[in-house]
Coordinates of C-alpha atoms in Angstrom, one line a residue:
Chain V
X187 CA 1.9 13.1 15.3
X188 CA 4.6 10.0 15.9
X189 CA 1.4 7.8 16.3
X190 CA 2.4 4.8 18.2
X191 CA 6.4 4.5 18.7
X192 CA 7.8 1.2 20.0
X193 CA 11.7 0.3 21.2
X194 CA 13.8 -1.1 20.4
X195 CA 13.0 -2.8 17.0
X196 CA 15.2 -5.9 17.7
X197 CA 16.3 -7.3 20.8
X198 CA 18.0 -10.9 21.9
X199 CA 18.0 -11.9 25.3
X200 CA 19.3 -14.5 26.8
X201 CA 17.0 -17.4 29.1
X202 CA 16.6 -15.1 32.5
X203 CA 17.5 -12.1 31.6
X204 CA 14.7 -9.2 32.4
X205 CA 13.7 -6.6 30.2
X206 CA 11.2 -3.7 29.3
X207 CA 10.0 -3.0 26.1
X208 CA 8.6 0.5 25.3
X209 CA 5.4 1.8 23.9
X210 CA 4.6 5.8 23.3
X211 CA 1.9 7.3 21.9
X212 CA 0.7 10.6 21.5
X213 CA -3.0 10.2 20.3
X214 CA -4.3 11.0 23.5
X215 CA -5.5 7.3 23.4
X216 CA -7.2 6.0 26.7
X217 CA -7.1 2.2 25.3
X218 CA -3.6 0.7 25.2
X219 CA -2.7 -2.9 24.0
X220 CA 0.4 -5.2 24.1
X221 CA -0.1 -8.3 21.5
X222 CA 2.3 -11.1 20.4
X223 CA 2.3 -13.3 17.1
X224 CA 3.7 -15.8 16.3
X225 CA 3.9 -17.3 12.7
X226 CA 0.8 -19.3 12.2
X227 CA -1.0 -17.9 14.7
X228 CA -3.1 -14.8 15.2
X229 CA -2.1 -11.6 17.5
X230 CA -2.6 -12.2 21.1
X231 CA -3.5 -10.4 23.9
X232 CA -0.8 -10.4 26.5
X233 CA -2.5 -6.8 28.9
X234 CA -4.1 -3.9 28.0
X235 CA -4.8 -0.7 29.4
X236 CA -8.2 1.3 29.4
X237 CA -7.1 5.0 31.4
X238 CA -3.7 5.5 33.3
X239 CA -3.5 3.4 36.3
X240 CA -5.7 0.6 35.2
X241 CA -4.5 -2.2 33.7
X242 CA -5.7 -5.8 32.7
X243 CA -4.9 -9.0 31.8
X244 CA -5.7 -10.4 28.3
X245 CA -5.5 -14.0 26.4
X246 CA -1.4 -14.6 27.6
X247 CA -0.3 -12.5 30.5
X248 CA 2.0 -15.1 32.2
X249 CA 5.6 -14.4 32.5
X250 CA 4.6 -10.1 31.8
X251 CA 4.2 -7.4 33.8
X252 CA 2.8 -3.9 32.5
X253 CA 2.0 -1.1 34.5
X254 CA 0.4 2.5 33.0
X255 CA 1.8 5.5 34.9
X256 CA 0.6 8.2 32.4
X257 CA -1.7 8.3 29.3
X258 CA 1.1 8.1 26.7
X259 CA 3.4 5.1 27.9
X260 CA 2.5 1.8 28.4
X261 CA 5.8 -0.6 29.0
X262 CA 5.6 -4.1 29.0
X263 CA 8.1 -6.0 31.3
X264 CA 9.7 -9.4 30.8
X265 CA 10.7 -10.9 34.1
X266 CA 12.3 -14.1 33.4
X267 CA 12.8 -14.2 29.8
X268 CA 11.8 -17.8 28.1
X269 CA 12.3 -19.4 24.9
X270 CA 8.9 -19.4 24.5
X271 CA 8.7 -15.6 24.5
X272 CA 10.5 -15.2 21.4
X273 CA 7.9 -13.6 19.2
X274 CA 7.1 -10.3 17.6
X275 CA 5.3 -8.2 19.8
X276 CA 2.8 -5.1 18.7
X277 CA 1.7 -2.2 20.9
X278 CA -1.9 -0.6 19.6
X279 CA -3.4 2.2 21.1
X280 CA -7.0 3.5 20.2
X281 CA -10.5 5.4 21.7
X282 CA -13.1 3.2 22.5
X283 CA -14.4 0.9 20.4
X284 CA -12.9 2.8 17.9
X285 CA -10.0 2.4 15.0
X286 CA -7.2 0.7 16.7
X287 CA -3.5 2.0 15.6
X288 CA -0.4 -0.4 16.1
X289 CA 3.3 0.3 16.4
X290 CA 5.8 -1.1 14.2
X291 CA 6.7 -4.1 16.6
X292 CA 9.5 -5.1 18.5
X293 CA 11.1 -8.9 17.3
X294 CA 12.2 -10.3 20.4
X295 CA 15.0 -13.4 20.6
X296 CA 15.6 -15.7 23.6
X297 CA 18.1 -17.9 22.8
Chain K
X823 CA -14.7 -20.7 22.9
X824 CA -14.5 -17.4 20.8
X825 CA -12.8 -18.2 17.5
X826 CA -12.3 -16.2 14.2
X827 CA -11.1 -18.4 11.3
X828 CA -10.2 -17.3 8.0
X829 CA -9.8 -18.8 4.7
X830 CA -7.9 -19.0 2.6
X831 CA -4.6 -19.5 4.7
X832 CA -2.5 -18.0 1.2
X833 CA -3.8 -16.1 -2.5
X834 CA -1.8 -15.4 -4.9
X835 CA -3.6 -13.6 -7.7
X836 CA -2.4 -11.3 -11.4
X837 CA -2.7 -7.9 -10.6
X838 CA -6.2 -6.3 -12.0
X839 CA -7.9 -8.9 -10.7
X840 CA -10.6 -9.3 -8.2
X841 CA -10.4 -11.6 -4.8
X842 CA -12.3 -12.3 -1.9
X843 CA -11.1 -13.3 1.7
X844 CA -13.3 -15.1 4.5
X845 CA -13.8 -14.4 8.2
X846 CA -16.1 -17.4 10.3
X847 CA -16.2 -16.3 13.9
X848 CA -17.9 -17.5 17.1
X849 CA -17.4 -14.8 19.1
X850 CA -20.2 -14.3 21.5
X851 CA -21.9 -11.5 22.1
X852 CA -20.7 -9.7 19.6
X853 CA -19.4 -6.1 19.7
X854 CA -17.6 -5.2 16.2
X855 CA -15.7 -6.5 13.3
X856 CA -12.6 -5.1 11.7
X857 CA -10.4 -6.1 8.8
X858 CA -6.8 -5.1 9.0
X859 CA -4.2 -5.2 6.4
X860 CA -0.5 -5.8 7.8
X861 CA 2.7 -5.4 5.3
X862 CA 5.6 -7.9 6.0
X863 CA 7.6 -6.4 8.9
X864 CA 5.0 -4.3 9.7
X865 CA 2.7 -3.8 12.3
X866 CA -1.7 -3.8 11.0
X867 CA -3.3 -1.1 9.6
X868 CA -7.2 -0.6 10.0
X869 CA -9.2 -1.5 6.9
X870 CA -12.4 -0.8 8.0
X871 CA -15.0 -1.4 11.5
X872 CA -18.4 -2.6 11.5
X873 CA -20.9 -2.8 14.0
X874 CA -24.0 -5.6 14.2
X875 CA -26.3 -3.0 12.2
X876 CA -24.0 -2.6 9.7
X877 CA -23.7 -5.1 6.8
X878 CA -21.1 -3.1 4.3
X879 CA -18.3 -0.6 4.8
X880 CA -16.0 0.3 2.2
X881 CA -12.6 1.9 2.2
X882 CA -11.4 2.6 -1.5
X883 CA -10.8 -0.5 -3.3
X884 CA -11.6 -2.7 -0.1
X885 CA -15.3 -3.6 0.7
X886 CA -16.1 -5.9 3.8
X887 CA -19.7 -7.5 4.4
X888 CA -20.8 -8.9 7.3
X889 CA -23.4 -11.6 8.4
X890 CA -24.1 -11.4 11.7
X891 CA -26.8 -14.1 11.8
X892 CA -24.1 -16.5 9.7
X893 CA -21.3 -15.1 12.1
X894 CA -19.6 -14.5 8.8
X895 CA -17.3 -11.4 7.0
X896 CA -15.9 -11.2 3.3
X897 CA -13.2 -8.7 2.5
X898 CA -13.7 -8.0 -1.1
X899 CA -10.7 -6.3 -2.9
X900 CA -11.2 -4.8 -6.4
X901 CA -8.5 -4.4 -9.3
X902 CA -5.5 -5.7 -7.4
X903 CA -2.6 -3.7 -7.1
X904 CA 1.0 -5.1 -6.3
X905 CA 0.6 -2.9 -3.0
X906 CA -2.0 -4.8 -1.8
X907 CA -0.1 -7.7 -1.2
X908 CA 0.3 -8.2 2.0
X909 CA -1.7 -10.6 5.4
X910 CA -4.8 -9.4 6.4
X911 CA -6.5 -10.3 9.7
X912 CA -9.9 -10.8 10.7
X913 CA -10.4 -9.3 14.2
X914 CA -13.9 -9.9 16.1
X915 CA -15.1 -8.6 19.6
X916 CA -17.1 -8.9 22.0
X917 CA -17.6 -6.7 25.0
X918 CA -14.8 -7.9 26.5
X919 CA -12.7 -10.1 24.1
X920 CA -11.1 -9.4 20.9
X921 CA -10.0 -12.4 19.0
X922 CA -7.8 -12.4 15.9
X923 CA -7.6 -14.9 13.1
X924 CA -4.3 -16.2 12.3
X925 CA -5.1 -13.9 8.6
X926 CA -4.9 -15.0 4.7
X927 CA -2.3 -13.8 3.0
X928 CA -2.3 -12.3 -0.5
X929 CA 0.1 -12.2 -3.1
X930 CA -0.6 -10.3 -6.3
X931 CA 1.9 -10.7 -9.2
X932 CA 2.4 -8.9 -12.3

């Protein structure tokens, strides 16, 4: 098993510019998670996911989209990329209730 | 307003030794508690997952307590190793909120 897979690792963007970042995993995982953090801070919930075509909003949702065609991917789409975006951002997957597994993160840049 | 706060913010400790790490939440009702350990660069790796009935879980060297009248949680590591350096992160939910504290990180030297 890959676990969870994210891309790509590094990205910069510049103020405006869209972009999607990719989350796989092949757990069979009906719970699906985007989180940002940023230094001081703990992860935050930007959506999550609890079956294919159902999707939520968590703690920070402005300024993302997701959407969850099948059980595997969950993408996370940046529509008007901000300064305030630049983070490191995590995609977990899991069961209910259960041990949560994250990828290895994406470091995102808006200059 | 659902918090989890941990202390200390940083730990640095000789490797052998003992430590402890604290989780204060107000999360509300509560659901579970999990401890995560998260290498730099890295993304967090479950430690271990307890429930309201459950006061202890252990995971090797790594024991967590919980209090759930206190609304409190101790990660207690045992004979530090220079691989356990590394953030970990207090993570409480409730049915349908997880909040994560900003995480104590540890240090252990030679």
């Amino acid at each position: 098993n890959a676990g969870v897979t994210q891309t790509p690792k590094f990205q910069v963007l510049k103020t405006g510019q869209s972009m999607t970042l990719q989350c796989a995993q092949d757990m069979n995982h009906e719970y699906m998670s985007w989180y940002r953090q940023d230094p001081g801070m703990g992860l935050r919930l930007i959506h999550y996911s609890v079956g294919a075509g159902i999707t939520d909003q968590g703690e920070v949702p402005n300024g993302y989209n997701v959407s969850r065609s099948t059980t595997e991917d969950f993408p996370l789409r940046l529509l008007s990329a901000a300064p305030s975006q630049t983070s490191v951002y995590f995609c977990a997957s899991s069961y209910s209730g259960s041990w949560q597994y994250f990828g290895p993160g994406t470091r995102l840049t808006v200059t | 307003k659902n918090q989890v706060e941990q202390s200390p913010q940083s730990l640095i400790i000789l490797e052998g030794k003992n430590c402890t790490l604290q989780c204060n939440y107000t999360v509300s009702p509560f659901s579970n508690l999990r401890w995560y350990k998260q290498d730099t660069g890295r993304g967090p790796v479950s430690l271990t997952i307890m429930t309201f009935s459950e006061n202890t879980k252990s995971n090797g060297r790594y024991t967590a307590t919980l209090d759930a009248d206190t609304k409190q949680s101790s990660l207690h590591i045992t004979a530090s190793q220079l691989s356990d350096s590394a953030s970990y992160i207090c993570v409480v939910s409730a049915i349908r909120d997880m909040r994560f504290g900003a995480g104590t990180r540890l240090t252990v030297k030679p």
